[in-house]
């Protein structure tokens, strides 16, 4: 006698399905229409895409067909600053948008009416050169305080900078996101969603990684100080989870080689930052000195 997985109790069925990896879900859903219909909410729960035609077009097509099941968008952008620029020379102004139309539509929420969570991962390969302009060098981009005129000019000339700017603009137009947002910095977005944002996870790409070589956690830069002052001014009433993570490539490499020194210095820093303040909803957040 044949036995169908759908005959199991709902809790057991959900438990089994949640243990399957995404590839297994796709394979199982392709066996018949019944599985396809039942597993669609799991298969299309998260849409992952980049700023390339293949993944962005595929993700947009899936979102248009199964948008009711999409709850999370994951956008990863791999960038490499222009390497064919002579010292002291600036590239011409870009003639077209850097963010592809399908990626923009997804980030704006045009095809995903129920996706209330966005994960934004920016993977930038740095170029270490004394002759490289600061605003085109990811390693010192955020620790170097740009003048707004420099920022706007760089975003018009360097494609990877333009993608960052256009990505922020696209997400700022998304009125559906009200659960959580994962991004290194998007002060403007947080200001617009101060009353609904519940989860904020920041990735530290600002602090000086050289300090870690001496076993000392890098101190927050002026950019962090400005960021936290603005967050405090917004008074996000719905915020219940707030985290700052050090995941700079250099720090990760150092930690794998000198883990004891790094961990001990982190413990010492944690001892100095035990003081906390309460959020409007009673949750506690660390004060970063």
Tab-separated table of C-alpha atoms in Angstrom:
chain	number	residue	atom	x	y	z
A	1	UNK	CA	0.000	0.000	0.000
A	2	UNK	CA	1.438	3.357	-1.000
A	3	UNK	CA	1.850	6.109	1.561
A	4	UNK	CA	1.857	9.821	0.864
A	5	UNK	CA	3.804	12.358	2.888
A	6	UNK	CA	0.661	14.495	2.902
A	7	UNK	CA	-1.042	11.912	5.121
A	8	UNK	CA	1.316	12.794	7.973
A	9	UNK	CA	0.235	15.177	10.748
A	10	UNK	CA	0.822	18.794	9.751
A	11	UNK	CA	3.523	19.425	12.369
A	12	UNK	CA	5.468	16.326	11.314
A	13	UNK	CA	5.072	17.222	7.642
A	14	UNK	CA	6.378	20.762	8.254
A	15	UNK	CA	9.290	19.397	10.288
A	16	UNK	CA	10.354	17.042	7.497
A	17	UNK	CA	10.096	19.682	4.783
A	18	UNK	CA	12.052	22.242	6.806
A	19	UNK	CA	14.952	19.784	7.074
A	20	UNK	CA	15.300	19.513	3.298
A	21	UNK	CA	17.877	21.689	1.581
A	22	UNK	CA	16.733	24.012	-1.189
A	23	UNK	CA	18.035	21.715	-3.945
A	24	UNK	CA	16.077	18.758	-2.535
A	25	UNK	CA	12.923	20.870	-2.339
A	26	UNK	CA	13.259	21.786	-6.000
A	27	UNK	CA	13.841	18.172	-7.029
A	28	UNK	CA	10.888	16.930	-4.991
A	29	UNK	CA	8.570	19.670	-6.268
A	30	UNK	CA	9.413	18.736	-9.862
A	31	UNK	CA	8.129	15.166	-9.477
A	32	UNK	CA	4.426	16.025	-9.744
A	33	UNK	CA	1.924	18.880	-9.635
A	34	UNK	CA	0.794	17.976	-6.125
A	35	UNK	CA	4.286	18.303	-4.660
A	36	UNK	CA	4.861	21.460	-6.686
A	37	UNK	CA	1.780	23.119	-5.216
A	38	UNK	CA	2.514	22.040	-1.638
A	39	UNK	CA	6.231	22.907	-1.690
A	40	UNK	CA	6.000	26.227	-3.548
A	41	UNK	CA	5.881	28.280	-0.301
A	42	UNK	CA	9.162	26.644	0.797
A	43	UNK	CA	10.895	26.762	-2.594
A	44	UNK	CA	10.122	30.432	-3.237
A	45	UNK	CA	10.316	31.704	0.345
A	46	UNK	CA	13.678	33.363	-0.436
A	47	UNK	CA	14.694	34.851	-3.788
A	48	UNK	CA	18.467	35.265	-4.284
A	49	UNK	CA	19.897	37.338	-7.103
A	50	UNK	CA	22.793	39.554	-8.124
A	51	UNK	CA	23.356	42.443	-10.504
A	52	UNK	CA	23.904	40.203	-13.520
A	53	UNK	CA	21.407	39.488	-16.276
A	54	UNK	CA	21.150	35.751	-15.659
A	55	UNK	CA	20.269	35.778	-11.965
A	56	UNK	CA	18.288	39.037	-11.977
A	57	UNK	CA	16.094	38.014	-14.938
A	58	UNK	CA	15.535	34.549	-13.463
A	59	UNK	CA	14.686	35.962	-10.024
A	60	UNK	CA	12.270	38.520	-11.462
A	61	UNK	CA	10.502	35.846	-13.524
A	62	UNK	CA	10.142	33.630	-10.450
A	63	UNK	CA	8.876	36.548	-8.367
A	64	UNK	CA	6.256	37.485	-10.949
A	65	UNK	CA	4.972	33.898	-11.041
A	66	UNK	CA	5.272	32.987	-7.353
A	67	UNK	CA	5.380	36.412	-5.708
A	68	UNK	CA	2.771	35.494	-3.098
A	69	UNK	CA	5.196	32.965	-1.585
A	70	UNK	CA	8.261	35.249	-1.457
A	71	UNK	CA	9.047	36.544	2.035
A	72	UNK	CA	12.747	37.441	1.721
A	73	UNK	CA	14.974	39.039	-0.937
A	74	UNK	CA	18.737	38.421	-0.907
A	75	UNK	CA	20.771	40.693	-3.163
A	76	UNK	CA	24.518	40.118	-3.499
A	77	UNK	CA	26.681	42.473	-5.509
A	78	UNK	CA	30.244	41.519	-6.445
A	79	UNK	CA	32.287	44.553	-7.436
A	80	UNK	CA	35.803	45.311	-8.470
A	81	UNK	CA	36.868	48.947	-8.725
A	82	UNK	CA	38.071	50.057	-12.118
A	83	UNK	CA	41.708	49.033	-12.607
A	84	UNK	CA	42.448	50.771	-15.921
A	85	UNK	CA	42.444	54.286	-14.482
A	86	UNK	CA	45.686	56.215	-14.515
A	87	UNK	CA	46.820	57.880	-11.250
A	88	UNK	CA	45.044	61.195	-10.797
A	89	UNK	CA	42.677	60.490	-13.677
A	90	UNK	CA	38.905	60.147	-13.379
A	91	UNK	CA	36.753	57.997	-15.642
A	92	UNK	CA	34.038	59.670	-17.725
A	93	UNK	CA	30.510	60.039	-16.408
A	94	UNK	CA	28.491	56.837	-16.787
A	95	UNK	CA	26.034	56.903	-19.680
A	96	UNK	CA	23.603	54.360	-18.257
A	97	UNK	CA	22.325	53.137	-14.887
A	98	UNK	CA	24.575	50.678	-13.086
A	99	UNK	CA	21.797	48.688	-11.391
A	100	UNK	CA	20.036	46.414	-13.872
A	101	UNK	CA	16.264	47.014	-14.322
A	102	UNK	CA	15.264	43.515	-13.055
A	103	UNK	CA	17.343	43.987	-9.887
A	104	UNK	CA	15.812	47.423	-9.358
A	105	UNK	CA	12.260	46.097	-9.733
A	106	UNK	CA	12.921	43.355	-7.189
A	107	UNK	CA	14.501	45.693	-4.644
A	108	UNK	CA	11.658	48.181	-5.039
A	109	UNK	CA	9.192	45.380	-4.241
A	110	UNK	CA	7.317	45.639	-7.534
A	111	UNK	CA	6.834	41.863	-7.881
A	112	UNK	CA	6.892	40.731	-4.236
A	113	UNK	CA	3.911	42.089	-2.350
A	114	UNK	CA	4.617	40.036	0.790
A	115	UNK	CA	8.435	40.113	0.994
A	116	UNK	CA	9.055	42.105	4.174
A	117	UNK	CA	12.736	41.237	4.602
A	118	UNK	CA	15.766	42.222	2.521
A	119	UNK	CA	19.341	41.012	2.873
A	120	UNK	CA	21.930	43.138	1.092
A	121	UNK	CA	25.451	41.743	0.766
A	122	UNK	CA	28.140	43.809	-0.963
A	123	UNK	CA	31.331	41.950	-1.879
A	124	UNK	CA	33.968	44.471	-2.922
A	125	UNK	CA	37.475	43.412	-3.931
A	126	UNK	CA	39.846	46.165	-2.836
A	127	UNK	CA	42.792	47.509	-4.780
A	128	UNK	CA	45.688	48.632	-2.591
A	129	UNK	CA	47.600	51.376	-4.318
A	130	UNK	CA	49.094	54.608	-3.001
A	131	UNK	CA	48.087	56.295	-6.243
A	132	UNK	CA	44.454	55.192	-6.053
A	133	UNK	CA	41.894	57.861	-5.263
A	134	UNK	CA	40.472	57.437	-1.761
A	135	UNK	CA	36.891	57.451	-2.989
A	136	UNK	CA	37.655	54.538	-5.323
A	137	UNK	CA	39.412	52.437	-2.669
A	138	UNK	CA	37.013	50.251	-0.635
A	139	UNK	CA	39.541	49.747	2.191
A	140	UNK	CA	39.403	53.400	3.185
A	141	UNK	CA	36.152	54.501	1.565
A	142	UNK	CA	34.126	54.698	4.760
A	143	UNK	CA	36.922	55.649	7.168
A	144	UNK	CA	37.702	58.614	4.925
A	145	UNK	CA	34.996	61.241	5.413
A	146	UNK	CA	34.031	62.380	1.946
A	147	UNK	CA	32.609	65.716	1.100
A	148	UNK	CA	29.091	65.297	-0.356
A	149	UNK	CA	30.318	66.767	-3.637
A	150	UNK	CA	33.033	64.087	-3.847
A	151	UNK	CA	30.480	61.375	-3.107
A	152	UNK	CA	28.051	62.504	-5.786
A	153	UNK	CA	30.829	62.856	-8.329
A	154	UNK	CA	32.195	59.363	-7.577
A	155	UNK	CA	28.732	57.817	-7.863
A	156	UNK	CA	28.399	59.286	-11.350
A	157	UNK	CA	31.762	57.981	-12.576
A	158	UNK	CA	32.562	54.673	-10.864
A	159	UNK	CA	30.152	51.857	-11.691
A	160	UNK	CA	30.521	50.019	-8.365
A	161	UNK	CA	29.817	53.235	-6.460
A	162	UNK	CA	26.832	53.894	-8.698
A	163	UNK	CA	25.427	50.441	-7.934
A	164	UNK	CA	25.608	51.138	-4.183
A	165	UNK	CA	23.801	54.447	-4.602
A	166	UNK	CA	21.117	53.058	-6.923
A	167	UNK	CA	20.592	50.026	-4.669
A	168	UNK	CA	19.942	52.286	-1.688
A	169	UNK	CA	17.536	54.378	-3.746
A	170	UNK	CA	15.650	51.295	-4.932
A	171	UNK	CA	15.246	49.851	-1.428
A	172	UNK	CA	14.172	53.220	-0.059
A	173	UNK	CA	11.207	53.061	-2.452
A	174	UNK	CA	10.162	49.653	-1.100
A	175	UNK	CA	7.126	50.301	1.091
A	176	UNK	CA	6.552	46.620	1.879
A	177	UNK	CA	9.616	45.987	4.034
A	178	UNK	CA	8.644	46.266	7.692
A	179	UNK	CA	10.296	43.282	9.362
A	180	UNK	CA	14.058	43.473	9.082
A	181	UNK	CA	16.817	44.869	6.932
A	182	UNK	CA	20.395	43.570	6.812
A	183	UNK	CA	22.900	46.075	5.477
A	184	UNK	CA	26.145	47.802	6.514
A	185	UNK	CA	24.605	51.280	6.460
A	186	UNK	CA	21.379	52.800	5.236
A	187	UNK	CA	20.548	55.687	7.507
A	188	UNK	CA	17.969	57.092	5.134
A	189	UNK	CA	16.102	53.806	4.950
A	190	UNK	CA	16.049	53.439	8.737
A	191	UNK	CA	14.698	56.960	9.104
A	192	UNK	CA	11.820	56.181	6.730
A	193	UNK	CA	10.999	52.914	8.562
A	194	UNK	CA	11.741	53.956	12.156
A	195	UNK	CA	8.289	52.950	13.376
A	196	UNK	CA	8.206	49.469	11.768
A	197	UNK	CA	11.823	48.225	11.630
A	198	UNK	CA	12.267	45.417	14.178
A	199	UNK	CA	15.679	43.941	13.289
A	200	UNK	CA	18.919	45.746	12.432
A	201	UNK	CA	22.177	43.873	11.756
A	202	UNK	CA	25.198	45.967	10.760
A	203	UNK	CA	28.473	44.773	9.271
A	204	UNK	CA	31.560	46.766	10.301
A	205	UNK	CA	33.413	47.768	7.147
A	206	UNK	CA	34.684	51.030	8.594
A	207	UNK	CA	37.111	50.327	11.434
A	208	UNK	CA	40.847	50.174	10.840
A	209	UNK	CA	41.833	46.525	10.535
A	210	UNK	CA	45.543	47.259	11.121
A	211	UNK	CA	44.859	47.742	14.842
A	212	UNK	CA	43.896	44.074	15.125
A	213	UNK	CA	47.523	43.104	14.447
A	214	UNK	CA	48.367	44.401	17.914
A	215	UNK	CA	45.554	42.483	19.558
A	216	UNK	CA	43.323	45.525	19.891
A	217	UNK	CA	39.805	45.758	18.490
A	218	UNK	CA	39.644	48.766	16.140
A	219	UNK	CA	37.907	51.799	17.556
A	220	UNK	CA	34.775	52.964	15.754
A	221	UNK	CA	35.454	55.707	13.223
A	222	UNK	CA	33.767	59.076	12.922
A	223	UNK	CA	31.379	57.418	10.480
A	224	UNK	CA	30.138	55.067	13.220
A	225	UNK	CA	29.728	57.977	15.642
A	226	UNK	CA	27.627	59.851	13.095
A	227	UNK	CA	25.607	56.710	12.341
A	228	UNK	CA	24.734	56.006	15.980
A	229	UNK	CA	23.843	59.628	16.660
A	230	UNK	CA	21.406	59.535	13.751
A	231	UNK	CA	19.930	56.200	14.876
A	232	UNK	CA	19.358	57.681	18.343
A	233	UNK	CA	17.625	60.681	16.814
A	234	UNK	CA	15.218	58.422	14.904
A	235	UNK	CA	14.109	56.627	18.111
A	236	UNK	CA	13.010	53.408	16.326
A	237	UNK	CA	10.146	52.312	18.561
A	238	UNK	CA	9.742	48.832	17.019
A	239	UNK	CA	13.431	47.857	17.139
A	240	UNK	CA	13.936	44.680	19.218
A	241	UNK	CA	17.225	43.324	17.837
A	242	UNK	CA	20.376	45.319	17.095
A	243	UNK	CA	23.778	43.834	16.245
A	244	UNK	CA	27.130	45.028	14.900
A	245	UNK	CA	29.470	42.394	13.476
A	246	UNK	CA	33.126	42.602	12.457
A	247	UNK	CA	33.417	40.559	9.276
A	248	UNK	CA	36.017	42.473	7.312
A	249	UNK	CA	38.025	40.041	5.216
A	250	UNK	CA	41.283	41.100	6.850
A	251	UNK	CA	39.841	40.656	10.325
A	252	UNK	CA	38.514	37.213	9.464
A	253	UNK	CA	41.902	36.178	8.058
A	254	UNK	CA	43.667	37.512	11.158
A	255	UNK	CA	41.259	35.750	13.468
A	256	UNK	CA	41.892	32.411	11.770
A	257	UNK	CA	45.637	32.856	12.284
A	258	UNK	CA	45.739	34.576	15.668
A	259	UNK	CA	42.396	33.604	17.132
A	260	UNK	CA	43.471	33.687	20.784
A	261	UNK	CA	44.760	37.245	20.637
A	262	UNK	CA	41.670	38.429	18.774
A	263	UNK	CA	39.233	36.686	21.104
A	264	UNK	CA	41.004	37.931	24.241
A	265	UNK	CA	40.986	41.516	23.004
A	266	UNK	CA	37.299	41.176	22.190
A	267	UNK	CA	36.612	39.905	25.707
A	268	UNK	CA	38.465	42.886	27.181
A	269	UNK	CA	36.443	45.245	25.021
A	270	UNK	CA	33.206	43.583	26.061
A	271	UNK	CA	34.139	44.148	29.708
A	272	UNK	CA	34.463	47.848	28.984
A	273	UNK	CA	31.098	48.056	27.246
A	274	UNK	CA	28.811	46.331	29.739
A	275	UNK	CA	26.814	49.490	30.320
A	276	UNK	CA	23.536	49.381	28.407
A	277	UNK	CA	20.674	51.656	27.619
A	278	UNK	CA	16.999	50.740	27.145
A	279	UNK	CA	15.051	51.112	23.956
A	280	UNK	CA	11.510	52.522	24.023
A	281	UNK	CA	10.082	48.988	24.064
A	282	UNK	CA	12.154	47.865	27.032
A	283	UNK	CA	14.844	45.918	25.162
A	284	UNK	CA	18.482	46.695	25.907
A	285	UNK	CA	21.125	47.706	23.386
A	286	UNK	CA	24.901	47.964	23.930
A	287	UNK	CA	26.546	51.355	24.059
A	288	UNK	CA	29.599	51.363	21.768
A	289	UNK	CA	32.324	53.578	23.147
